Coordinates of C-alpha atoms and ligand atoms in Angstrom, one line a residue:
M1 CA 15.9 41.0 -76.2
A2 CA 17.6 39.2 -73.3
Y3 CA 15.3 36.2 -73.2
Y4 CA 17.0 33.1 -74.4
D5 CA 16.1 29.6 -75.5
Q6 CA 15.3 27.7 -72.3
H7 CA 15.2 24.1 -73.7
M8 CA 18.2 22.8 -75.8
H9 CA 20.3 19.7 -76.0
T10 CA 24.0 19.0 -76.8
H11 CA 25.9 15.7 -77.1
F12 CA 25.5 15.4 -73.4
S13 CA 22.1 14.0 -74.4
P14 CA 22.2 10.7 -76.3
D15 CA 19.8 11.9 -79.0
S16 CA 21.9 15.0 -79.9
A17 CA 25.4 15.4 -81.5
E18 CA 25.5 19.2 -81.2
S19 CA 28.4 21.0 -79.5
F20 CA 28.3 23.9 -77.0
E21 CA 30.8 25.7 -79.3
N22 CA 28.3 25.7 -82.2
Y23 CA 25.5 27.1 -80.0
L24 CA 27.9 29.8 -78.7
E25 CA 28.4 31.0 -82.3
Q26 CA 24.7 31.6 -82.6
T27 CA 24.6 34.4 -80.0
D28 CA 26.6 36.9 -77.9
G29 CA 24.1 36.4 -75.1
L30 CA 23.3 33.7 -72.6
L31 CA 22.7 30.0 -73.3
V32 CA 21.4 27.2 -71.3
T33 CA 21.3 23.5 -72.2
T34 CA 18.8 21.1 -70.6
E35 CA 20.2 17.6 -71.0
H36 CA 18.2 14.4 -70.6
L37 CA 17.8 12.3 -67.5
D38 CA 15.6 9.4 -68.3
F39 CA 15.9 6.2 -66.3
H40 CA 14.9 3.0 -68.2
D41 CA 14.7 5.1 -71.3
A42 CA 12.2 3.4 -73.6
Y43 CA 13.3 5.6 -76.5
N44 CA 16.9 4.5 -76.0
G45 CA 16.4 0.7 -75.9
G46 CA 15.5 0.6 -72.2
V47 CA 18.9 1.8 -70.9
D48 CA 19.3 4.5 -68.3
T49 CA 20.0 7.9 -69.9
V50 CA 21.9 9.7 -67.2
L51 CA 23.7 13.0 -67.6
D52 CA 27.4 12.8 -66.8
Y53 CA 27.2 15.7 -64.4
A54 CA 31.0 15.8 -63.7
A55 CA 31.9 16.0 -67.4
Y56 CA 29.0 18.4 -68.1
S57 CA 30.1 20.8 -65.3
E58 CA 33.7 20.6 -66.3
K59 CA 32.9 21.4 -70.0
I60 CA 30.7 24.4 -69.0
D61 CA 33.2 25.7 -66.5
G62 CA 36.0 25.5 -69.1
L63 CA 33.9 27.4 -71.7
N64 CA 32.6 29.9 -69.2
A65 CA 36.1 30.9 -68.3
I66 CA 36.7 32.0 -71.9
H67 CA 33.1 33.1 -72.9
D68 CA 32.2 35.5 -70.1
G69 CA 30.2 33.0 -68.1
R70 CA 27.5 32.8 -70.9
I71 CA 26.5 29.2 -70.3
R72 CA 24.0 28.1 -67.7
R73 CA 23.4 24.5 -66.6
G74 CA 20.1 22.7 -67.0
I75 CA 18.6 19.3 -67.0
E76 CA 15.4 17.8 -68.4
V77 CA 14.1 15.2 -65.9
G78 CA 11.9 12.6 -67.5
Y79 CA 9.5 11.3 -64.9
T80 CA 8.0 7.8 -64.5
P81 CA 6.6 6.5 -61.2
E82 CA 9.2 3.7 -61.1
S83 CA 12.1 6.2 -61.5
Y84 CA 11.0 8.7 -58.9
A85 CA 13.5 7.5 -56.2
R86 CA 16.4 7.4 -58.6
I87 CA 15.5 10.9 -59.9
I88 CA 15.6 12.4 -56.4
S89 CA 18.8 10.6 -55.5
Y90 CA 20.5 11.8 -58.8
L91 CA 19.4 15.5 -58.2
T92 CA 20.6 15.5 -54.6
G93 CA 23.8 17.5 -54.2
K94 CA 23.9 18.7 -57.8
T95 CA 23.3 22.3 -58.8
F96 CA 21.5 23.5 -61.9
D97 CA 20.2 26.9 -63.1
V98 CA 17.0 25.4 -64.4
I99 CA 15.3 22.0 -64.1
L100 CA 12.7 21.1 -66.7
L101 CA 10.2 18.3 -65.8
S102 CA 8.9 16.1 -68.6
V103 CA 6.9 13.0 -69.1
H104 CA 8.3 11.1 -72.2
Q105 CA 7.2 7.5 -71.4
N106 CA 5.0 5.4 -69.2
G107 CA 7.7 2.9 -68.1
R108 CA 6.8 0.6 -71.1
Y109 CA 7.0 2.8 -74.2
D110 CA 7.9 6.3 -75.1
Y111 CA 4.9 8.4 -76.4
L112 CA 6.8 9.0 -79.7
Q113 CA 7.1 5.3 -80.5
P114 CA 4.9 3.9 -83.3
I115 CA 2.9 1.6 -80.8
I116 CA 1.0 4.8 -80.0
D117 CA -0.6 4.8 -83.4
E118 CA -2.4 1.5 -82.6
M119 CA -3.9 2.8 -79.4
D120 CA -7.1 4.5 -78.6
P121 CA -6.2 8.3 -78.6
K122 CA -8.5 9.1 -75.7
A123 CA -6.9 6.3 -73.5
V124 CA -3.5 7.7 -74.4
M125 CA -4.5 11.2 -73.5
K126 CA -6.1 10.1 -70.2
E127 CA -3.0 8.2 -69.1
Y128 CA -0.6 10.8 -70.3
F129 CA -2.2 13.8 -68.5
E130 CA -2.6 11.8 -65.3
L131 CA 1.2 10.9 -65.4
C132 CA 2.0 14.6 -66.0
T133 CA -0.1 15.7 -63.0
E134 CA 1.5 13.0 -60.9
A135 CA 5.0 14.1 -62.1
V136 CA 4.5 17.7 -61.0
R137 CA 2.9 16.7 -57.7
Q138 CA 5.7 14.2 -56.9
V139 CA 8.9 16.0 -58.0
D140 CA 9.8 19.1 -55.9
G141 CA 12.3 21.7 -57.1
A142 CA 11.6 21.6 -60.8
N143 CA 11.2 25.0 -62.5
V144 CA 9.5 24.4 -65.9
F145 CA 6.9 21.9 -67.0
A146 CA 8.0 21.0 -70.6
H147 CA 6.0 20.2 -73.7
F148 CA 2.5 19.4 -72.1
D149 CA 1.6 17.8 -75.5
Y150 CA 4.5 15.4 -75.8
G151 CA 2.3 12.4 -75.2
I152 CA -0.1 13.4 -78.0
R153 CA 2.4 14.5 -80.6
R154 CA 1.7 11.4 -82.7
L155 CA -2.0 11.6 -82.3
P156 CA -4.4 13.7 -84.5
V157 CA -5.7 15.7 -81.5
T158 CA -7.9 18.7 -82.1
V159 CA -8.7 21.6 -79.6
D160 CA -12.2 20.0 -79.2
N161 CA -10.6 16.7 -78.2
L162 CA -8.4 18.6 -75.7
R163 CA -11.4 20.4 -74.4
E164 CA -12.9 17.1 -73.3
F165 CA -9.9 16.8 -71.0
E166 CA -10.3 20.2 -69.5
P167 CA -10.8 19.1 -65.9
A168 CA -7.6 17.0 -66.2
L169 CA -5.7 19.8 -67.8
K170 CA -6.9 22.2 -65.1
G171 CA -5.7 19.8 -62.5
L172 CA -2.3 19.7 -64.1
L173 CA -2.1 23.5 -64.3
D174 CA -3.2 23.7 -60.7
E175 CA -0.2 21.6 -59.7
I176 CA 2.2 23.6 -61.9
M177 CA 1.0 26.9 -60.3
A178 CA 1.2 25.4 -56.8
K179 CA 4.8 24.6 -57.4
D180 CA 5.6 28.1 -58.9
M181 CA 6.7 26.4 -62.1
A182 CA 6.6 27.9 -65.5
L183 CA 4.5 26.5 -68.4
E184 CA 6.7 25.8 -71.4
L185 CA 5.9 26.9 -75.0
N186 CA 7.8 24.2 -76.8
T187 CA 8.2 25.7 -80.3
R188 CA 9.0 22.4 -82.0
S189 CA 5.8 21.0 -80.6
M190 CA 4.0 24.1 -81.9
Y191 CA 5.5 24.5 -85.3
E192 CA 7.1 21.2 -86.2
Y193 CA 4.4 18.9 -84.8
N194 CA 1.8 21.6 -85.6
N195 CA 0.3 21.8 -82.2
A196 CA 0.2 25.6 -82.0
D197 CA -3.6 25.6 -81.7
L198 CA -3.4 23.2 -78.7
Y199 CA -0.9 25.6 -77.1
R200 CA -3.2 28.6 -77.7
Y201 CA -6.0 26.7 -75.9
M202 CA -3.7 25.6 -73.0
I203 CA -2.2 29.1 -72.5
G204 CA -5.7 30.5 -72.5
L205 CA -6.8 28.1 -69.8
Y206 CA -3.6 28.8 -67.8
L207 CA -4.2 32.6 -68.0
E208 CA -7.8 32.2 -67.0
M209 CA -6.7 30.3 -63.9
G210 CA -4.2 33.1 -63.0
G211 CA -1.1 31.6 -64.4
T212 CA 1.7 34.1 -65.2
R213 CA 4.9 32.1 -65.7
F214 CA 5.9 31.2 -69.3
S215 CA 9.1 29.5 -70.5
L216 CA 10.1 29.5 -74.2
G217 CA 12.1 26.6 -75.5
S218 CA 12.8 25.2 -78.9
D219 CA 13.9 21.7 -77.7
A220 CA 16.7 22.0 -80.2
H221 CA 18.9 19.0 -80.6
S222 CA 21.1 20.9 -83.1
I223 CA 21.7 24.5 -84.0
K224 CA 19.2 24.2 -86.9
K225 CA 16.4 24.4 -84.4
Y226 CA 18.0 27.1 -82.1
R227 CA 15.2 29.6 -81.3
Y228 CA 13.0 27.8 -83.7
H229 CA 9.9 29.9 -84.6
F230 CA 10.5 32.2 -81.6
D231 CA 9.0 35.2 -83.4
D232 CA 5.7 33.2 -83.9
A233 CA 5.5 32.1 -80.3
I234 CA 6.3 35.6 -79.0
A235 CA 3.6 37.0 -81.3
L236 CA 1.1 34.5 -79.9
L237 CA 2.0 35.4 -76.3
R238 CA 1.6 39.2 -77.0
E239 CA -1.7 38.6 -78.7
L240 CA -2.9 36.8 -75.5
G241 CA -1.7 39.8 -73.4
V242 CA 1.5 38.2 -72.0
S243 CA 4.4 40.7 -71.7
D244 CA 7.2 38.6 -70.2
L245 CA 8.9 35.3 -69.9
T246 CA 10.2 33.5 -66.8
Q247 CA 13.8 32.5 -66.8
F248 CA 15.9 30.8 -64.1
K249 CA 19.4 31.4 -62.7
D250 CA 20.4 29.2 -59.8
Q251 CA 16.8 28.0 -60.0
I252 CA 15.6 31.5 -59.0
A253 CA 12.9 32.8 -61.2
Y254 CA 13.0 36.3 -62.8
S255 CA 11.1 37.8 -65.6
E256 CA 12.4 39.0 -69.0
P257 CA 10.2 41.3 -71.1
I258 CA 9.2 40.2 -74.6
Ligands
LIG1 ZN1 11.5 16.3 -73.7
LIG2 ZN1 14.2 18.2 -74.6

């Protein structure tokens, strides 16, 4: 079982206080953390959430020297149209093993903020899926499209609601496939926000279109959620006929059997 959790945060992200050392105690195998990059971060009072790359690299290099190089470097890029230029400029000249691409906000509010509850769910879905598609189209070099349901976590969305957006979702999956990116199964979305049925539908659509790359990530912000419900997500993938996951080293994809 060489596959690992491909979406985790430490205190290098403002919404986590977890340490690398605690994650290292959870496994003898590989680890990667995927720290936040969110310019004008609505969830964080509008300040820029920028990973301190020098400190992050120094910490990982130090730990890798005594832990057999078990830690890989990652980042979770939060896209907004307004931040595109700053994202590209930040990424230039930096190396990561894996880059996750996310949409967390629309430049005005984060999709996990209470204001969402007052909005028309269909309008939110339309805007969110359009932003996701634009993010994948605009940003080159990302490896994984994270939590496709982030924008609808607060909404009571059913599979039938999602089906109404099938053309938009297919458009998004088309872009993901065109960029050779992997589709993430975000296990906190699936089993904490109870969106496993939405994932089952989305994975089915992706497979139908010829998609083959899947990434598994808990989105843990502490060791309590490390490999959260991985057995359930793996069982779902096997049931749907998927036999491997896609992982990234130096941003090069390889598959790991499940
Ligand atoms: Zn995220
Ligand atoms: Zn995350």
